[in-house]
XYZ file of C-alpha atoms in Angstrom:
495
model
C -14.909 61.235 -10.256
C -12.226 60.699 -7.802
C -9.383 58.575 -9.041
C -6.320 56.709 -7.770
C -3.319 55.549 -9.593
C -1.812 52.125 -9.215
C 1.577 51.465 -10.156
C 3.155 47.767 -11.096
C 6.145 46.724 -9.445
C 6.057 43.518 -11.597
C 4.536 42.777 -14.970
C 0.788 42.266 -14.582
C -2.203 41.101 -16.566
C -5.109 43.071 -15.646
C -8.539 43.136 -17.467
C -6.782 41.294 -20.342
C -4.244 43.668 -20.722
C -0.404 42.747 -19.716
C 1.338 45.691 -17.987
C 5.027 45.916 -17.653
C 6.935 46.709 -14.512
C 6.290 50.446 -13.506
C 3.601 50.933 -15.799
C 0.459 52.460 -13.978
C -3.240 52.380 -14.364
C -5.888 54.770 -13.112
C -9.012 53.515 -11.422
C -12.517 54.910 -10.046
C -11.591 55.159 -6.133
C -15.162 53.759 -5.406
C -14.219 50.449 -6.583
C -14.324 47.972 -3.850
C -11.622 46.001 -4.493
C -8.590 46.127 -7.026
C -6.266 43.183 -7.012
C -2.626 44.065 -7.618
C -0.646 40.807 -8.076
C 3.294 40.551 -8.131
C 2.649 36.743 -9.600
C 3.251 35.372 -5.706
C 0.907 37.255 -3.624
C -2.226 39.425 -4.198
C -2.900 42.505 -2.172
C -6.349 44.451 -2.070
C -6.606 48.192 -2.506
C -9.418 49.266 -0.240
C -12.442 51.306 -1.145
C -12.421 54.939 -1.526
C -8.827 55.120 -2.039
C -7.599 59.073 -1.975
C -6.187 60.662 -5.175
C -2.698 60.209 -6.032
C -0.386 57.085 -6.726
C -0.148 54.338 -4.223
C 3.381 52.823 -4.427
C 3.773 49.077 -3.611
C 7.125 47.568 -2.621
C 7.601 43.694 -2.174
C 10.362 41.813 -0.615
C 12.190 38.876 -2.562
C 9.425 36.660 -0.966
C 6.803 38.678 -2.403
C 5.780 40.225 0.859
C 4.513 43.438 0.930
C 6.994 45.983 2.678
C 5.795 49.273 1.529
C 2.409 50.810 0.677
C 1.042 54.538 0.124
C 0.463 55.912 3.660
C -2.687 57.530 2.316
C -4.819 54.298 2.492
C -4.083 51.076 3.955
C -3.440 48.267 1.673
C -3.762 45.054 3.276
C -2.458 41.662 2.436
C -5.429 39.318 1.658
C -5.605 36.294 3.518
C -6.131 32.642 2.052
C -9.139 32.832 -0.021
C -10.359 29.672 1.985
C -10.132 30.965 5.498
C -13.494 32.428 7.203
C -13.931 34.502 10.410
C -17.382 33.525 11.832
C -19.358 36.591 13.722
C -22.585 36.689 15.234
C -24.689 35.598 18.346
C -25.565 32.264 20.029
C -25.945 30.444 16.793
C -22.390 31.363 15.797
C -21.270 30.306 19.319
C -23.050 26.796 18.921
C -21.113 26.236 15.873
C -18.070 25.214 17.642
C -18.561 24.082 21.473
C -16.586 22.593 24.372
C -17.884 18.932 24.861
C -16.466 15.806 26.433
C -13.356 17.138 27.565
C -12.528 18.164 23.654
C -14.134 20.388 20.902
C -16.754 19.716 18.384
C -18.636 21.221 15.829
C -22.412 20.734 15.857
C -25.122 19.732 13.631
C -27.209 22.715 14.400
C -24.182 25.065 12.733
C -25.120 26.328 9.492
C -21.683 27.146 8.494
C -20.505 23.866 9.904
C -22.734 21.864 7.221
C -22.164 24.094 4.676
C -18.673 23.504 4.677
C -19.005 19.792 4.778
C -21.287 20.149 1.989
C -18.779 22.010 -0.052
C -16.002 19.245 0.758
C -14.506 21.230 3.631
C -12.647 23.644 1.386
C -13.162 26.420 4.005
C -11.269 26.783 7.228
C -12.255 28.636 10.037
C -9.655 30.987 11.545
C -12.029 32.456 14.400
C -15.114 31.613 15.889
C -16.443 34.708 17.455
C -20.330 34.151 18.670
C -21.637 35.416 21.992
C -25.150 34.497 22.869
C -27.588 37.336 23.064
C -25.209 40.008 20.837
C -26.973 42.474 18.875
C -25.207 44.442 16.278
C -24.334 47.178 18.374
C -22.535 44.170 20.471
C -20.812 43.122 17.051
C -19.894 46.769 16.324
C -18.222 46.880 19.926
C -16.293 43.548 19.420
C -15.227 44.090 15.951
C -11.819 45.397 16.633
C -10.779 42.491 19.048
C -12.533 40.021 17.366
C -12.619 40.194 13.580
C -9.763 42.855 12.702
C -6.965 40.956 14.270
C -7.809 37.988 12.250
C -8.859 39.804 9.001
C -5.112 39.430 7.559
C -5.493 35.510 7.924
C -9.045 35.333 6.332
C -10.959 36.234 3.272
C -14.648 35.822 4.389
C -16.754 36.944 7.077
C -19.883 35.041 7.613
C -22.559 36.956 10.109
C -25.570 35.801 11.865
C -27.291 38.548 13.829
C -30.580 39.853 14.093
C -33.182 38.261 16.236
C -31.648 39.897 19.726
C -31.908 43.389 18.046
C -35.444 42.683 16.947
C -36.511 41.062 19.962
C -35.320 43.985 22.226
C -37.109 46.502 20.113
C -33.913 48.353 18.980
C -35.033 50.980 16.285
C -34.438 49.761 12.610
C -32.512 52.547 11.913
C -30.162 51.802 14.539
C -29.782 48.585 13.676
C -29.111 49.411 9.985
C -26.229 51.964 11.184
C -24.542 49.338 13.112
C -24.561 46.443 10.243
C -23.352 48.987 7.844
C -20.538 50.011 10.205
C -19.646 46.450 10.313
C -19.958 45.981 6.695
C -17.839 48.989 5.625
C -15.053 47.731 8.485
C -14.812 44.405 6.542
C -14.783 45.783 3.371
C -11.738 48.000 4.388
C -10.164 44.825 5.797
C -10.525 43.347 2.398
C -13.081 40.603 3.594
C -15.903 39.030 1.763
C -19.207 38.979 3.574
C -21.883 36.270 3.648
C -24.954 37.731 5.630
C -27.863 36.227 6.962
C -31.482 37.784 6.469
C -33.187 36.193 9.451
C -35.542 33.785 9.785
C -38.461 33.894 12.548
C -39.050 32.271 15.776
C -40.853 28.906 15.904
C -44.430 28.456 15.798
C -45.812 29.275 19.276
C -43.063 31.397 20.117
C -43.979 34.190 17.414
C -43.005 37.788 17.692
C -45.502 40.841 18.058
C -46.663 42.497 14.459
C -44.296 45.418 15.105
C -41.321 43.193 15.661
C -42.415 41.155 12.391
C -42.191 44.449 10.366
C -38.820 45.295 11.617
C -37.457 42.066 10.934
C -39.018 42.078 7.456
C -37.700 45.470 6.976
C -34.237 44.549 7.881
C -34.039 41.629 5.584
C -34.981 43.853 2.903
C -32.505 46.095 3.455
C -29.925 43.378 3.714
C -30.871 42.001 0.304
C -30.892 45.306 -1.350
C -26.927 45.883 0.239
C -26.153 43.043 -1.991
C -26.954 44.653 -4.983
C -25.135 47.923 -3.982
C -22.064 46.172 -2.659
C -19.275 44.313 -4.093
C -18.329 41.023 -2.517
C -21.270 40.855 -0.412
C -23.484 38.124 -0.546
C -26.994 37.440 1.247
C -28.823 34.172 2.413
C -32.699 34.787 2.921
C -32.848 32.076 6.040
C -36.976 32.863 6.104
C -37.017 31.876 2.368
C -35.774 28.728 2.843
C -37.352 27.383 6.333
C -39.830 30.054 7.079
C -43.895 29.310 7.045
C -44.125 31.591 4.382
C -47.804 31.700 3.873
C -48.629 32.309 7.617
C -50.227 35.684 8.366
C -48.074 35.692 11.451
C -44.518 34.781 10.194
C -42.718 31.754 11.969
C -40.566 28.894 11.605
C -41.952 25.175 11.560
C -41.283 24.098 14.993
C -39.852 20.676 13.783
C -36.995 22.822 12.369
C -36.288 24.466 15.929
C -34.221 22.994 18.658
C -35.872 24.790 21.687
C -39.398 25.394 20.290
C -40.921 23.674 23.561
C -38.650 25.421 26.341
C -36.641 27.990 25.100
C -36.854 31.338 23.059
C -37.779 29.504 19.738
C -34.881 31.158 18.037
C -32.372 28.370 17.650
C -32.495 25.964 14.383
C -31.742 22.066 14.532
C -30.207 20.342 11.977
C -33.468 20.280 9.914
C -33.673 24.342 10.015
C -29.838 24.461 9.482
C -29.511 22.231 6.551
C -31.505 24.440 3.940
C -29.810 27.614 4.928
C -26.368 25.935 4.929
C -26.992 24.291 1.388
C -27.505 28.075 0.241
C -24.427 28.960 1.900
C -22.499 25.833 0.302
C -23.430 27.170 -3.148
C -21.885 30.402 -2.488
C -18.565 28.757 -1.504
C -18.566 26.168 -4.213
C -18.696 29.183 -6.675
C -16.222 31.321 -5.034
C -13.641 29.265 -3.493
C -11.545 26.556 -5.136
C -11.837 22.973 -3.756
C -8.615 21.255 -1.950
C -8.842 17.407 -1.684
C -7.277 16.454 1.883
C -8.670 12.951 1.941
C -6.464 9.913 1.784
C -6.166 8.737 -1.806
C -3.858 5.524 -1.547
C -3.775 2.358 0.526
C -0.083 2.908 0.886
C -0.615 6.101 2.615
C -0.937 4.989 6.233
C 1.186 3.593 9.059
C 0.733 0.141 8.380
C 2.727 0.489 5.064
C 5.481 2.605 6.896
C 5.427 3.492 10.587
C 6.765 7.207 9.643
C 3.549 7.917 7.764
C 1.248 10.138 9.878
C -2.000 8.647 8.677
C -2.562 5.964 11.485
C -5.768 4.626 10.280
C -4.907 1.723 7.721
C -8.091 0.784 6.424
C -9.620 4.295 5.166
C -10.027 2.928 1.480
C -12.049 -0.334 2.574
C -10.463 -2.851 1.093
C -11.649 -6.773 1.207
C -14.562 -8.401 2.749
C -12.928 -9.740 5.482
C -14.145 -7.187 8.554
C -16.108 -8.060 11.750
C -19.738 -8.902 11.276
C -20.200 -9.779 15.037
C -21.523 -6.544 15.991
C -24.937 -6.252 17.350
C -27.544 -5.286 14.388
C -25.799 -7.202 11.787
C -27.894 -8.633 9.029
C -26.652 -9.943 5.653
C -27.196 -7.726 2.943
C -29.207 -9.992 0.273
C -29.319 -7.470 -2.423
C -25.784 -5.650 -2.678
C -26.472 -4.816 -6.505
C -23.170 -3.840 -7.946
C -21.445 -3.783 -4.557
C -20.417 -6.947 -2.825
C -21.902 -8.067 0.574
C -19.640 -7.802 3.603
C -17.527 -5.652 6.101
C -14.211 -4.323 4.958
C -11.018 -5.919 6.370
C -9.998 -4.439 9.435
C -13.467 -2.915 10.100
C -16.318 -3.520 12.877
C -19.715 -1.860 12.618
C -21.752 -2.419 15.567
C -25.246 -0.953 16.751
C -24.552 1.193 20.120
C -28.320 1.972 21.104
C -31.484 0.907 19.909
C -32.930 -2.027 17.743
C -31.876 -1.364 14.262
C -30.698 -3.458 11.716
C -27.302 -2.852 9.588
C -26.660 -4.412 6.214
C -23.058 -3.886 5.476
C -21.585 -4.065 1.442
C -18.361 -2.750 -0.069
C -17.857 -1.443 -3.729
C -16.076 1.241 -5.588
C -16.194 4.660 -4.050
C -18.005 7.146 -5.886
C -14.891 9.019 -7.137
C -12.943 5.829 -8.235
C -10.533 6.372 -5.305
C -10.478 3.099 -3.275
C -13.708 1.446 -2.252
C -16.783 2.785 0.018
C -18.344 0.990 2.959
C -22.079 0.779 2.450
C -24.514 0.524 5.479
C -27.996 -0.032 4.713
C -30.085 0.684 8.112
C -33.528 -0.190 8.986
C -35.773 -0.354 11.797
C -34.352 2.692 13.598
C -36.050 4.640 16.510
C -35.624 7.888 18.211
C -31.992 6.948 19.753
C -30.488 4.581 17.727
C -26.930 4.832 16.992
C -24.653 2.855 14.616
C -20.794 2.947 15.205
C -17.896 2.049 12.764
C -14.382 1.364 13.958
C -11.546 -0.594 13.656
C -11.697 -4.043 14.720
C -8.387 -3.206 16.897
C -7.883 0.359 18.539
C -5.278 2.294 17.326
C -3.753 3.068 20.766
C -0.227 1.504 20.085
C 0.300 4.022 17.402
C -0.277 7.165 19.444
C 1.165 9.077 22.558
C 0.290 11.632 25.052
C 0.810 15.172 23.546
C 0.243 14.421 20.047
C -2.086 16.034 17.573
C -4.568 14.412 15.169
C -7.157 15.358 12.941
C -9.670 12.672 11.465
C -11.331 13.099 7.855
C -13.840 10.974 5.736
C -16.651 11.624 3.280
C -20.175 10.192 3.913
C -22.762 9.957 1.378
C -26.228 9.580 2.588
C -29.036 8.501 0.424
C -32.807 8.340 1.238
C -32.394 9.504 4.928
C -35.470 9.124 7.030
C -35.366 10.471 10.714
C -31.463 10.559 10.181
C -30.015 13.370 12.616
C -26.594 13.246 12.087
C -23.554 11.307 10.661
C -20.507 12.365 12.634
C -16.897 11.368 12.851
C -14.942 11.439 16.141
C -11.599 10.705 17.835
C -12.223 9.473 21.185
C -9.153 8.840 23.529
C -8.685 8.101 27.188
C -5.593 9.621 28.835
C -4.785 8.753 32.368
C -8.169 7.448 32.924
C -9.911 10.418 31.308
C -11.849 10.337 28.328
C -11.523 12.709 25.348
C -13.839 13.445 22.136
C -13.288 15.647 19.426
C -16.236 15.481 16.720
C -17.237 16.568 13.511
C -21.187 17.745 13.192
C -22.033 16.121 16.465
C -25.393 15.409 17.734
C -27.311 17.940 19.796
C -29.432 17.907 22.823
C -32.261 17.862 22.592
C -31.924 15.348 19.873
C -34.317 16.472 17.339
C -34.463 17.672 13.676
C -33.097 15.435 10.724
C -31.127 15.694 7.516
C -34.026 16.442 5.001
C -32.216 15.080 2.070
C -29.959 12.820 0.604
C -26.077 14.504 0.705
C -22.517 14.091 0.647
C -20.854 15.497 3.826
C -16.958 15.738 4.066
C -15.884 15.404 7.661
C -12.715 17.300 9.345
C -12.674 16.947 12.981
C -11.262 19.681 15.035
C -7.583 19.356 16.125
C -7.639 16.774 18.651
C -4.485 17.160 20.859
C -4.023 14.962 23.667
C -2.829 15.742 27.021
C 0.530 14.454 28.093
C 0.002 11.178 30.133
C -0.589 7.526 29.442
C -2.910 6.636 26.511
C -5.168 3.583 27.196
C -7.401 4.161 24.299
C -7.549 5.729 21.175
C -9.990 5.163 18.231
C -11.176 6.932 14.942
C -15.058 6.502 14.482
C -18.083 7.291 12.355
C -21.586 7.449 14.234
C -24.812 7.590 12.626
C -27.573 9.093 14.944
C -31.372 8.616 14.312
C -33.791 11.077 16.103
C -37.231 9.596 14.758
C -39.128 6.333 15.278
C -39.601 4.347 11.930
C -35.712 5.950 10.433
C -33.705 4.623 8.036
C -30.791 5.662 5.769
C -28.318 4.235 3.451
C -24.784 5.386 4.539
C -21.619 5.293 2.112
C -18.282 5.989 4.098
C -15.067 6.790 2.225
C -11.564 7.703 2.386
C -11.547 7.550 5.800
C -8.200 8.810 7.901
C -6.888 9.826 11.078
C -3.453 11.743 10.626
C -1.073 13.092 12.983
C -0.135 16.696 12.928
C 3.078 17.784 13.506
């Protein structure tokens, strides 16, 4: 059995044994990962390490300055950092829109990260429409490897274009293996997607169905053979599993009527995202970046970067003049009213909203609760401050918005998103977290908790005439309703 020797530069506990500096252990070279720590940073020895000693040297700051030349040893990136790699379904996770950038309600990883409390950070969006695994092989060295030193995860969604273009199964497997092998060499943990089928009415041929089924089975087998390799079976989660001709319900596909039938809406993305979130929550420690004190704001001290004073939703003297307001006659443990400094309103449609205020789910401050009823297919409810934040910002500055939203009993609810919206020199810009998509179809299928973090909102230089930090609640079906609790909302200036 090929073996390699690791020498520890500083004391290290490994497999329950404490090794002194200078001591060595011998390992099986086939091991996918061996973590060698100096107590500050962790380094990963790659697969199939050649025979012989691999020397490590660290500078005073704990950075790797020397490694054996037989095989590269890479500095592992933050365990929360992710690269997204794939076809158009990755490309639409993060889009340019309304003169800014937004993550979307059909993005599987976007929703997964929100369900997982925003514990991950995407360092590279690398999706291109129409891509096959052969295209990913061609792009790996430019779109993944340069970012691998800053990441620990590679999330992949690709397969439908291979199948639809009749790429032989063995070729698809070989290309996928190449990507997975390179990712393992780069110290990346992999989340792969076993594909779902196109929508009803857009079904594949019987031959193509078999290729996709066998490709998915191949991915699941690989998960049992590789370390740090996870597979989410999308067809098992959203497909018509009992149908003789595999398909996905049209209600879960955004382009079931006019397009390829390949692209999921929020109703299709959510169950897959929930499975991805389960992986993330089991593997990546949480990081709570939400505001946690009423004093942590500009209103307390103008040097504070959080320019949103009302994110812990204190008091009940807010504005109830917005369209759609009705009093909450049965607030339960909450108190009817709107938090001080806050103004909800109906932006579109004919729905009603009944507000109340009560202790947040984690006991940090209060929550604003909105019970929304009578919503239609285009209804929107907006939550913002009674006064815009314009006087607190200047052109050229950057901001990020954060919040937590708890959704209960949703019916026909398409998304709840946070946005920063600004007007500079007469031009309006928006940056949104889990924004609604056109056509507006699909709905969140169950109650859940979403943690929002907007894309970095960098204002152009110029005169700022309006700046707001908002939550928008968007419905997509007649007879829609939901209870929405908003907690720990902020808008922070980023240096």
